[in-house]
Short mmCIF file of C-alpha atoms and ligand atoms in Angstrom, two decimals:
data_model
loop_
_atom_site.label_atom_id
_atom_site.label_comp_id
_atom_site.label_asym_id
_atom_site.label_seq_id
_atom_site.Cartn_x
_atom_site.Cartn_y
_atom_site.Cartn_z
CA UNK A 29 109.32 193.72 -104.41
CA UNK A 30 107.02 193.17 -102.00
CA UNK A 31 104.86 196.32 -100.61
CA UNK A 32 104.75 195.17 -97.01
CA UNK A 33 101.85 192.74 -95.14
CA UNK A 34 98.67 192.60 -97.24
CA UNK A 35 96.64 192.67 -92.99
CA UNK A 36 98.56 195.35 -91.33
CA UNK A 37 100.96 196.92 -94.19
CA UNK A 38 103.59 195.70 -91.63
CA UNK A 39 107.16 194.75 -92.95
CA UNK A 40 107.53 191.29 -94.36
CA UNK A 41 111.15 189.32 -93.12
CA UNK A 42 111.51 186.68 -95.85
CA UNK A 43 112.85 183.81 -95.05
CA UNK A 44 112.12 181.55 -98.07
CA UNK A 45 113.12 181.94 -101.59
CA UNK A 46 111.98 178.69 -103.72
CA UNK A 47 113.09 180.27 -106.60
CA UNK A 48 110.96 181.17 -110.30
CA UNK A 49 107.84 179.05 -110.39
CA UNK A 50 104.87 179.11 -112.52
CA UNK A 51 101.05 178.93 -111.28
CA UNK A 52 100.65 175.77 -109.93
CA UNK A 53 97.05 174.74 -111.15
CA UNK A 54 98.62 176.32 -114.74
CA UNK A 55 98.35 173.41 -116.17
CA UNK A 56 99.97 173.66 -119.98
CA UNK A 57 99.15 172.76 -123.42
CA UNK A 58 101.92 170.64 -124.90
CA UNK A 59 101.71 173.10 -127.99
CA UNK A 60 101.81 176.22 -125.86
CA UNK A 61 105.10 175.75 -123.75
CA UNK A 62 106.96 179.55 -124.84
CA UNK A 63 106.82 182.61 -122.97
CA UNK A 64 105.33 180.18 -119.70
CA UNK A 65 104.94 182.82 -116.97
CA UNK A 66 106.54 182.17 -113.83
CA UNK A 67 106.80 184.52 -110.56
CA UNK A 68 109.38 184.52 -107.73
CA UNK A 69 107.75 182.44 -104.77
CA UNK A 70 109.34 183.23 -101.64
CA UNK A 71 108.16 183.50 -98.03
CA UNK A 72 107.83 186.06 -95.15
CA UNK A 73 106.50 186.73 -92.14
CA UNK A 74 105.01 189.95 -91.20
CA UNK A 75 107.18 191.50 -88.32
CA UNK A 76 104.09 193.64 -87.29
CA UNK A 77 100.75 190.50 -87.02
CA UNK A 78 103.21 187.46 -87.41
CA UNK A 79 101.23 186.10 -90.74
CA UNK A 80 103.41 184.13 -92.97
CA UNK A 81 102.29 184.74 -96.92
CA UNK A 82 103.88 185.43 -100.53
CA UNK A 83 106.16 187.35 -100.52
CA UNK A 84 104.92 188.47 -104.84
CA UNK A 85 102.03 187.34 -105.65
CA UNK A 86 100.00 186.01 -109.13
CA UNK A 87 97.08 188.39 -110.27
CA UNK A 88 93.72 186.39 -109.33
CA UNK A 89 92.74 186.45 -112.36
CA UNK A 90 95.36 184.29 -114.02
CA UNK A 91 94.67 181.69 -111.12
CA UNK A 92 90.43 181.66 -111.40
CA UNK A 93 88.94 181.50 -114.59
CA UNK A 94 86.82 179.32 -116.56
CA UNK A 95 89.28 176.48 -116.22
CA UNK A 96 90.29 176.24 -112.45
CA UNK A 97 91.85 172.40 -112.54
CA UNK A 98 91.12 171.75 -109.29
CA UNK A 99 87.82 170.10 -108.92
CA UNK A 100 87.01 169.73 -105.09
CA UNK A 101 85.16 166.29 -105.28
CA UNK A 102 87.90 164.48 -106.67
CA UNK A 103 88.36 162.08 -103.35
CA UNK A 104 86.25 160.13 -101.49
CA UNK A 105 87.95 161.44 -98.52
CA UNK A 106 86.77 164.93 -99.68
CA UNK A 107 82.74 164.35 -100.40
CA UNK A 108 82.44 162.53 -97.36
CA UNK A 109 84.26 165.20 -95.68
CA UNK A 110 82.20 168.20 -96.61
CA UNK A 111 79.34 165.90 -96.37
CA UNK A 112 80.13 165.84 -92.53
CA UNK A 113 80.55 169.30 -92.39
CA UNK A 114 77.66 170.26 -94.11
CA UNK A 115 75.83 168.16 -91.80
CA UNK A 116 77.43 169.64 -88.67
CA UNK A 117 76.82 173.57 -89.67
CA UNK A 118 72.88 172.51 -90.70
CA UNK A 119 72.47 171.10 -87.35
CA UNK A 120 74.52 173.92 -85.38
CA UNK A 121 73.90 176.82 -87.18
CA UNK A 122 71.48 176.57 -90.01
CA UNK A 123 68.70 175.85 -87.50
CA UNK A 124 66.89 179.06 -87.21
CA UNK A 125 63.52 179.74 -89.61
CA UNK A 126 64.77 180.29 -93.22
CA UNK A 127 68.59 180.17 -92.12
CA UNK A 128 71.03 180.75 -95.39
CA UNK A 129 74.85 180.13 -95.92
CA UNK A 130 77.21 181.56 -98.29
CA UNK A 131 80.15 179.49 -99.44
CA UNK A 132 82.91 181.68 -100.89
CA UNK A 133 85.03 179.55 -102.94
CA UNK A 134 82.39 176.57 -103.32
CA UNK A 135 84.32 174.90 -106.36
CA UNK A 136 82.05 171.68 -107.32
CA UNK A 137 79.64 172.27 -105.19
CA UNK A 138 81.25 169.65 -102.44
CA UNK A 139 79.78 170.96 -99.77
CA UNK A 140 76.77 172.71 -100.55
CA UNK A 141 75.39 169.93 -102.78
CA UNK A 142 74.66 168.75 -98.89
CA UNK A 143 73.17 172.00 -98.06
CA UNK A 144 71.32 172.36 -101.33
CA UNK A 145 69.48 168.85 -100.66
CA UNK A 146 68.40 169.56 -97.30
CA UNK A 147 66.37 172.46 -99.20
CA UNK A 148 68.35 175.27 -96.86
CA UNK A 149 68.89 178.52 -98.37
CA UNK A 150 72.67 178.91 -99.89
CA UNK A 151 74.51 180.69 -102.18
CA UNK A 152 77.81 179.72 -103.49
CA UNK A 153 80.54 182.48 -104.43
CA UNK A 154 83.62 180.99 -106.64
CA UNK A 155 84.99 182.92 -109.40
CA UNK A 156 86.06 179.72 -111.82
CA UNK A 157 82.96 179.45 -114.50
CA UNK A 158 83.70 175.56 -115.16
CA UNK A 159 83.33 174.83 -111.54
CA UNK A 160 80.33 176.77 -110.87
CA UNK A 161 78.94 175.30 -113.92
CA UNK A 162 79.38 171.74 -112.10
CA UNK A 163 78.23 172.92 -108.96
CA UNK A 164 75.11 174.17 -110.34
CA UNK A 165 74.28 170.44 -112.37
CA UNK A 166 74.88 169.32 -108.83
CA UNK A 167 71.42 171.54 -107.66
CA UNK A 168 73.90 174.46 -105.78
CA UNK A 169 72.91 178.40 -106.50
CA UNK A 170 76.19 179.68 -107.54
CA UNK A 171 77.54 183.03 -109.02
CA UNK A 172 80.46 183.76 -110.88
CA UNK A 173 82.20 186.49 -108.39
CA UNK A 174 85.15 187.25 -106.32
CA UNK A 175 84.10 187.84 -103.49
CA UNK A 176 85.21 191.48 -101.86
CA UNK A 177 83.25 194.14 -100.20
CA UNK A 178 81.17 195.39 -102.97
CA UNK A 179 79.88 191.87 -103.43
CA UNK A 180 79.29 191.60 -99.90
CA UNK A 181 76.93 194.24 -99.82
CA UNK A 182 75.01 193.52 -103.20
CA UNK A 183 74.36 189.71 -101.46
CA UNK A 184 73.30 191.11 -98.27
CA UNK A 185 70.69 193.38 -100.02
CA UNK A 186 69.34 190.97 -102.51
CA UNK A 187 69.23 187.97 -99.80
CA UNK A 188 69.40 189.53 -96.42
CA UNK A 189 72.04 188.05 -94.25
CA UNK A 190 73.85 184.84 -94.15
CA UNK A 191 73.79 182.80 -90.83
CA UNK A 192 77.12 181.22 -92.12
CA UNK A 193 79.95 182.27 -93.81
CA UNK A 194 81.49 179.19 -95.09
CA UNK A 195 85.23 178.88 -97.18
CA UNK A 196 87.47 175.80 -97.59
CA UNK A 197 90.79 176.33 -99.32
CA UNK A 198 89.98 179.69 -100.43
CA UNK A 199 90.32 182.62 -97.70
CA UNK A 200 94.00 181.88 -97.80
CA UNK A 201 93.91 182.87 -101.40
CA UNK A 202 92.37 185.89 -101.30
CA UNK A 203 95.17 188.79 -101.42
CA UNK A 204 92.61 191.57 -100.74
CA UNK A 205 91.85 190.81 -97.22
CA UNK A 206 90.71 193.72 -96.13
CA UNK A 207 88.02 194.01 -98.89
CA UNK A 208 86.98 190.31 -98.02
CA UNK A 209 86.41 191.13 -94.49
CA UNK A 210 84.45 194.10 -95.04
CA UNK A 211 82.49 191.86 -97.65
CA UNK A 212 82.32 189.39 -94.39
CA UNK A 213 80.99 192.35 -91.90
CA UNK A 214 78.10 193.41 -94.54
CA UNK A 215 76.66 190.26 -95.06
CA UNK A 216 76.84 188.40 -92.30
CA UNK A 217 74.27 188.42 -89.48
CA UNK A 218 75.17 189.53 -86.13
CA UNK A 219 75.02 186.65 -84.67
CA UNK A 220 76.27 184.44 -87.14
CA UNK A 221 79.54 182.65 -88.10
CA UNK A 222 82.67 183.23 -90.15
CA UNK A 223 83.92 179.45 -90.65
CA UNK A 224 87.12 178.43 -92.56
CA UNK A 225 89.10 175.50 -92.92
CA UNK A 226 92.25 176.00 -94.66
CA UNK A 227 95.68 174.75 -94.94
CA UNK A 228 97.98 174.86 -91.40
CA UNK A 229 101.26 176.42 -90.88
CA UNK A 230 101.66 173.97 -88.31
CA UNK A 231 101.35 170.93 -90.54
CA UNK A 232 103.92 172.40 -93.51
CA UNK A 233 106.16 172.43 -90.45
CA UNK A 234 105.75 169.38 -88.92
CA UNK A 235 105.31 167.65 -92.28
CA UNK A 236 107.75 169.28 -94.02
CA UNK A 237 104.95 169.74 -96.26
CA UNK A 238 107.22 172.33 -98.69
CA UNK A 239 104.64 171.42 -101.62
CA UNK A 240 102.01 173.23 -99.78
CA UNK A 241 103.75 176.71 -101.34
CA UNK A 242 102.35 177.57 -104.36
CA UNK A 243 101.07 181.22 -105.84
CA UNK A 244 97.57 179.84 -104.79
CA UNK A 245 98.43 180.20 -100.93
CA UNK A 246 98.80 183.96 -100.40
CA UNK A 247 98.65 183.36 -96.82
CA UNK A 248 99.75 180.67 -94.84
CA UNK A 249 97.72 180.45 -91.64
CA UNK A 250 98.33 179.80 -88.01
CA UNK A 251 95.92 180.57 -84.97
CA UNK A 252 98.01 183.32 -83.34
CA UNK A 253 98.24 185.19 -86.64
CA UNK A 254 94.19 184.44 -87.56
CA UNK A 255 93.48 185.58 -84.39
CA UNK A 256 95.17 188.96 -85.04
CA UNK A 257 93.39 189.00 -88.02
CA UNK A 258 89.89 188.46 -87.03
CA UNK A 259 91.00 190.90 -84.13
CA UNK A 260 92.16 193.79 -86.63
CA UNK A 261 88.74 193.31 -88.77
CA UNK A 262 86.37 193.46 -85.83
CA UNK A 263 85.85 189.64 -85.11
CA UNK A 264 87.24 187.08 -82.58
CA UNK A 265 88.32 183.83 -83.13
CA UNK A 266 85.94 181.34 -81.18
CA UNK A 267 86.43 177.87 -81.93
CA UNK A 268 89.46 176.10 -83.81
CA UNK A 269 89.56 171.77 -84.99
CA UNK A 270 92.16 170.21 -86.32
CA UNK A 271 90.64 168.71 -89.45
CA UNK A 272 92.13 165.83 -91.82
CA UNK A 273 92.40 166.99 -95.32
CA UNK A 274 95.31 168.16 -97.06
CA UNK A 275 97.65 166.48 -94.36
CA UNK A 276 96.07 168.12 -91.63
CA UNK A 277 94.27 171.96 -91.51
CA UNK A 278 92.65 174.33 -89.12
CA UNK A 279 88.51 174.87 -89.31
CA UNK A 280 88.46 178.61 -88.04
CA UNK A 281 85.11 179.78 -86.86
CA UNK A 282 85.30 183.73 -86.54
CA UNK A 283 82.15 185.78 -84.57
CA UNK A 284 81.57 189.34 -84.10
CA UNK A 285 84.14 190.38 -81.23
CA UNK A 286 82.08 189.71 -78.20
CA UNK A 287 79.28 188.15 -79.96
CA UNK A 288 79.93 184.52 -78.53
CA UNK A 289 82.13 182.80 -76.04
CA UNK A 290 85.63 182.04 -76.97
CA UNK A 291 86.26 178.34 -76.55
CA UNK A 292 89.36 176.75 -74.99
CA UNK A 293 90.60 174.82 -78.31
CA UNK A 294 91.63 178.53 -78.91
CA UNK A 295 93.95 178.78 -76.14
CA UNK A 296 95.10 175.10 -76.32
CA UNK A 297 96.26 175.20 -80.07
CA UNK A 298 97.70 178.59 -79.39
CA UNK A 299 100.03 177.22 -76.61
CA UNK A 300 100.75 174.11 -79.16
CA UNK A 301 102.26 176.86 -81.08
CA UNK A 302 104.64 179.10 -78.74
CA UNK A 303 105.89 175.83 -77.62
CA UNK A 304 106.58 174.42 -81.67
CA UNK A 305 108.07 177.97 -81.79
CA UNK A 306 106.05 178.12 -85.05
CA UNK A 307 106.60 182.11 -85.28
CA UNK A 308 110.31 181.90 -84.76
CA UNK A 309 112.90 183.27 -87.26
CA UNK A 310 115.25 180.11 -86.74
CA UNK A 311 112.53 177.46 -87.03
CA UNK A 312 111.93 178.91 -90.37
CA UNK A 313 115.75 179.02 -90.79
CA UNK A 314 116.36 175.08 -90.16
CA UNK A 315 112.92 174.34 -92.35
CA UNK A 316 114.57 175.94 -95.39
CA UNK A 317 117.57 173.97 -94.39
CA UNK A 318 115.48 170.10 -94.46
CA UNK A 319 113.56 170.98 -97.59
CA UNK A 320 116.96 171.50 -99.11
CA UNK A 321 117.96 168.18 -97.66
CA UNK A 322 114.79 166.82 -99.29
CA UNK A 323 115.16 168.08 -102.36
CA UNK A 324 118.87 166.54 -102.63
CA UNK A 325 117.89 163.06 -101.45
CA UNK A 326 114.80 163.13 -103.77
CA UNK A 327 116.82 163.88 -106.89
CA UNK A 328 119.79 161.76 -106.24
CA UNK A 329 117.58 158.54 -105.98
CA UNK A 330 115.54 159.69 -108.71
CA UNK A 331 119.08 160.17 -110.67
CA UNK A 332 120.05 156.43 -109.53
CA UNK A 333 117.02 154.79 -110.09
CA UNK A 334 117.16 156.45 -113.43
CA UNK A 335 120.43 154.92 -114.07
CA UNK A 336 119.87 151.38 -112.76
CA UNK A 337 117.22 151.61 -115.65
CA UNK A 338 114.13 151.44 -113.28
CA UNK A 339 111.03 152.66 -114.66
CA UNK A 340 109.65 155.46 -112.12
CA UNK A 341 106.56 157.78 -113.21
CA UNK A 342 104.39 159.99 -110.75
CA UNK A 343 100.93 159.72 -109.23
CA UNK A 344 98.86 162.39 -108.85
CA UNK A 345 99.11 165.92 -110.20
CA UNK A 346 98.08 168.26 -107.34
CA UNK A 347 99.40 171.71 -107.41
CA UNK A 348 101.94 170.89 -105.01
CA UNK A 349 103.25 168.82 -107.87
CA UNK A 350 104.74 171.97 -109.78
CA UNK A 351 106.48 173.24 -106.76
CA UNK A 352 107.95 169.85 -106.12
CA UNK A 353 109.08 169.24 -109.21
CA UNK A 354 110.29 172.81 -110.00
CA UNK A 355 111.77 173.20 -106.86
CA UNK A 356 113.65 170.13 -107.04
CA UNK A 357 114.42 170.56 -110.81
CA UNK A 358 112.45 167.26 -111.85
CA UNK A 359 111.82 167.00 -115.65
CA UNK A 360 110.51 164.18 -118.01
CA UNK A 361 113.46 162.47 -117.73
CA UNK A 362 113.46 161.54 -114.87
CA UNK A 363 109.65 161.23 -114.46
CA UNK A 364 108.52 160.19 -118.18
CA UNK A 365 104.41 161.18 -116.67
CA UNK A 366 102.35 162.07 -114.10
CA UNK A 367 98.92 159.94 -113.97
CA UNK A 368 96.21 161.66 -112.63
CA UNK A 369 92.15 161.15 -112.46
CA UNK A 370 90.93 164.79 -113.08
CA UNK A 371 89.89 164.91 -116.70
CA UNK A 372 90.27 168.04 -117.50
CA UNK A 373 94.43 168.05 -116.46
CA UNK A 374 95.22 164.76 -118.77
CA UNK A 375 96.88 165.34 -121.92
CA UNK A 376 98.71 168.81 -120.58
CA UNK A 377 101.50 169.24 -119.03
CA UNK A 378 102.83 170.37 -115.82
CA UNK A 379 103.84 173.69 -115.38
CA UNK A 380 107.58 174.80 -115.39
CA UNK A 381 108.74 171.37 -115.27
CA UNK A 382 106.28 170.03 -118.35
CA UNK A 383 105.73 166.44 -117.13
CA UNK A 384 102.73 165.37 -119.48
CA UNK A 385 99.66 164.16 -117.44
CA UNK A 386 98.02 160.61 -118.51
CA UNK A 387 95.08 158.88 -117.36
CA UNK A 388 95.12 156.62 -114.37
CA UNK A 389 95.14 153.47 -116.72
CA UNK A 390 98.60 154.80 -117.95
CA UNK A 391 99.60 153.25 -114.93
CA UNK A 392 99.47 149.89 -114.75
CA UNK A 393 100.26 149.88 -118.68
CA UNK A 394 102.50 148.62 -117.73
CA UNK A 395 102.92 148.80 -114.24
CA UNK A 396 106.50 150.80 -113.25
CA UNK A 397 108.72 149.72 -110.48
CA UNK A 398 108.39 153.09 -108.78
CA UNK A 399 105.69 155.65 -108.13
CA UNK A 400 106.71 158.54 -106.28
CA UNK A 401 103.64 160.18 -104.44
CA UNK A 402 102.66 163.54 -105.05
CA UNK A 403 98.92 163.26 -103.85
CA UNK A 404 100.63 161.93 -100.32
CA UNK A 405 97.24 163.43 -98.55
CA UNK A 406 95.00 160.40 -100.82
CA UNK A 407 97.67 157.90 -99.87
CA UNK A 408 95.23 155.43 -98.30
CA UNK A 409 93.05 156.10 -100.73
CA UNK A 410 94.99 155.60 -103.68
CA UNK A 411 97.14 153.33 -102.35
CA UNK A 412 94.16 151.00 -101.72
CA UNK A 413 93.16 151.30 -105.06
CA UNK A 414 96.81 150.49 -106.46
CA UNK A 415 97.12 147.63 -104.60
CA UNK A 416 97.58 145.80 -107.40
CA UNK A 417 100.90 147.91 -107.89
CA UNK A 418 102.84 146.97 -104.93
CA UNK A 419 101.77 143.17 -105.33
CA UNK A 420 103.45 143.21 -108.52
CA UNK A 421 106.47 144.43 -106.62
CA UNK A 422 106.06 148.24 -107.42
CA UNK A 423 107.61 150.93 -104.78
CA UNK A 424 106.20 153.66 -103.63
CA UNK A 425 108.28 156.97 -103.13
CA UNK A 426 107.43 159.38 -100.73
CA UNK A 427 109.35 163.01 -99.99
CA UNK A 428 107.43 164.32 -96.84
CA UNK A 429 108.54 164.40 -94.46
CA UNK A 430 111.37 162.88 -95.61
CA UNK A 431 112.59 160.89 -98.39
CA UNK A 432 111.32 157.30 -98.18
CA UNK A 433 110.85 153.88 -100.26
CA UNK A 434 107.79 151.62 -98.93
P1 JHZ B 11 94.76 167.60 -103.83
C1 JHZ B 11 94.08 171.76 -103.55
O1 JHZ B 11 95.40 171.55 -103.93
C2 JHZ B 11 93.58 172.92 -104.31
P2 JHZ B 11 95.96 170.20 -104.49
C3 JHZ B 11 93.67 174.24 -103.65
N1 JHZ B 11 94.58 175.12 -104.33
C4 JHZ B 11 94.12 174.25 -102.24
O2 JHZ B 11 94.11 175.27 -101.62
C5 JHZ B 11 94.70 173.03 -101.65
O3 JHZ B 11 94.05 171.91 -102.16
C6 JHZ B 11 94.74 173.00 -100.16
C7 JHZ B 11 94.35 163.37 -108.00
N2 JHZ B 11 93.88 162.06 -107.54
O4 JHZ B 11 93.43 167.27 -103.27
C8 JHZ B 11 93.24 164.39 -108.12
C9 JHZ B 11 94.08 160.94 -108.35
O5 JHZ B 11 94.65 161.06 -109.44
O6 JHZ B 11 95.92 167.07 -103.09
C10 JHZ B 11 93.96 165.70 -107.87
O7 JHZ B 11 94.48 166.20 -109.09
N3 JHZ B 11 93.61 159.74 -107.92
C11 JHZ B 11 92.29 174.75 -103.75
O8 JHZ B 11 95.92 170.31 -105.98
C12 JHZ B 11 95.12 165.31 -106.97
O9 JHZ B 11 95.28 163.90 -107.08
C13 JHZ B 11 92.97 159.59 -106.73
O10 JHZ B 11 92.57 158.47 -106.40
O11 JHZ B 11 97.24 169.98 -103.79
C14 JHZ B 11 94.86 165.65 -105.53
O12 JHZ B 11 94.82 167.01 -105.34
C15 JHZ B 11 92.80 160.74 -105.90
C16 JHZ B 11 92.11 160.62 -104.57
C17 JHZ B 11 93.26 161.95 -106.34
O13 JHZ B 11 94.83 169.15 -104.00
ZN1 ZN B 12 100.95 192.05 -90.79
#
């Protein structure tokens, strides 16, 4: 059971029970499928702040170690991405004499590879050894570390403090918020900026995006409920942007309560959200009700399809691939393999549902007459790539935010 909001120790109201699933980025060894450990992932809301998060949550430790999956330079939409936004913080806020930045969470190095080549001071924080390791062939300075408040300190004495505070799909995985914060107050400079980017609340929503909860996502952000946060830890939320990755997230940037002027994005996005009635115990309700919806179309054509002797396989094996195809009860059967283009996830298996993972080139060998889309935030990408695939007269299946053949 849950021991109440991990910000305020408010009560959580749950309003989302997906059922047992395993670690998402748990990628398996065919060999090693017994004893798979699996948690209940459900959803709540705090009554007391109004943040949405697990409901039980996976030790970190079983979800960063020295063989995190999820390499964050997989896309080209991602490098050039971070590339932007390492450009934008070096001419906004790493502009001072000697500025430095601390990524917490900095995976492959994505972003600071930017930072590291402009010769600016950085340090990047991620607690996976095989991604550091690539980070640091990239030129990034990178420990080994969650990040909490003892490490917080120990950086802020050994460096001084950081002009930035930088994290991109990582503060909403970090369970110990408090200690992260405090970590945040130490080392950062009093002037200086608290910046996130993360997935939106908003955007599961609107999208439908059900595949977005997995044991990674403790917390599932919105700007009222980041607000309160930044609010309860001594900061202020100054600036929000709608950025594209991931179907669409929120770039926080937090300051020291009073420390700079709060700009009217805040206010606009926060009205976006009364009026979506994002907070609202029915709007949760009817979600749990369409995902239902989706998961019944989704298996019914892949049931038909499967009977009219089509060959359908899967591309793309994000993490939001084990909640979709847990969730919706998905096995080999029906999807014989996922392809995928991170190395280090071919030849496993999914978790819980233990579709193997093949190469890229296992698709067009030969080409199948469906692909149903798990990596739907790469479409263009990919789909521009497999062009060659829907020449040939191949389908593509997508399930957010509904159930569609293209
Ligand atoms: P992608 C990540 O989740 C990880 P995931 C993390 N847990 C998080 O918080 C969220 O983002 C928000 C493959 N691919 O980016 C590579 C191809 O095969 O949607 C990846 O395995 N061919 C930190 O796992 C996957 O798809 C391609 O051409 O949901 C995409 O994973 C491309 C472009 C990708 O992240
Ligand atoms: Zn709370």
């Amino acid at each position: 059971m849950s021991s109440g909001c991990r910000i305020c120790g408010g009560k959580l109201h749950e309003f989302l029970d997906m059922g047992k699933q395993p670690s998402a980025n748990g990628f398996i060894d065919p060999a090693e499928t017994s004893d798979e450990f699996q948690f209940r992932l459900a959803l709540g809301t705090c009554v007391g702040c109004g943040m949405v998060q697990l409901v039980e949550e996976v030790p970190q430790e079983r979800r960063y170690h020295e063989n995190y999956r999820y390499h964050a330079s997989g896309s080209v939409l991602h490098r050039r991405h971070f590339e932007n936004e390492a450009g934008r913080l070096l001419g906004a806020e790493l502009n001072g004499s000697d500025p430095f930045i601390v990524e917490i969470g900095c995976n492959d190095g994505v972003l600071l590879s930017t930072v590291a080549e402009a010769g600016i001071r950085h340090l990047g924080v991620d607690p996976s050894t095989n991604v550091v390791e690539l980070a640091r062939s990239r030129g990034v300075r990178a420990v080994t570390e969650f990040f909490d408040a003892g490490l917080g300190e120990s950086l802020r004495d050994e460096h001084g403090h950081a002009d930035v505070i930088f994290g991109a799909n990582t503060i909403c995985h970090i369970a110990h918020i408090d200690s992260l914060f405090r970590g945040v107050d130490a080392l950062l400079a009093p002037s200086g900026v608290f910046v996130f980017e993360e997935p939106y609340l908003g955007t599961v929503l609107d999208h439908k995006a059900f595949d977005q909860i997995y044991d990674e996502h403790v917390f599932y952000f919105g700007v009222a409920s980041v607000a309160a946060m930044a609010e309860r830890f001594g900061f202020e939320l100054v600036d929000v942007e709608r950025t594209p990755l991931h179907g669409g997230e929120i770039r926080y940037t937090l300051a020291r309560r009073g420390a700079r002027s709060v700009r009217d994005s805040v206010g606009a996005l926060l009205a976006e959200e009364q009026a979506a009635g994002i907070t609202d115990p029915g709007t949760w309700r009817r979600f749990g009700l369409e995902i239902d919806n989706i998961r019944e179309e989704l298996t019914r054509l892949l049931r038909r399809l499967s009977s009219e002797g089509r060959r359908v396989v899967g591309y793309g094996a994000p993490g939001k691939t084990s909640t979709v195809t847990n969730y919706c009860g998905i096995d080999s059967d029906l999807l014989p393999f996922v392809c995928d283009s991170t190395r280090s996830k071919q030849g496993l298996l999914i978790p819980g549902s233990h579709i193997p993972v093949l190469p890229p080139e296992a698709f067009s060998n030969p080409y199948p007459d469906y692909a149903l889309m798990f990596a739907w935030n790469h479409a263009d990408e990919i789909m521009a790539k497999e062009s060659e695939f829907t020449a040939s007269g191949g389908h593509w299946i997508r399930y957010v935010p509904e159930v569609r053949i293209d």
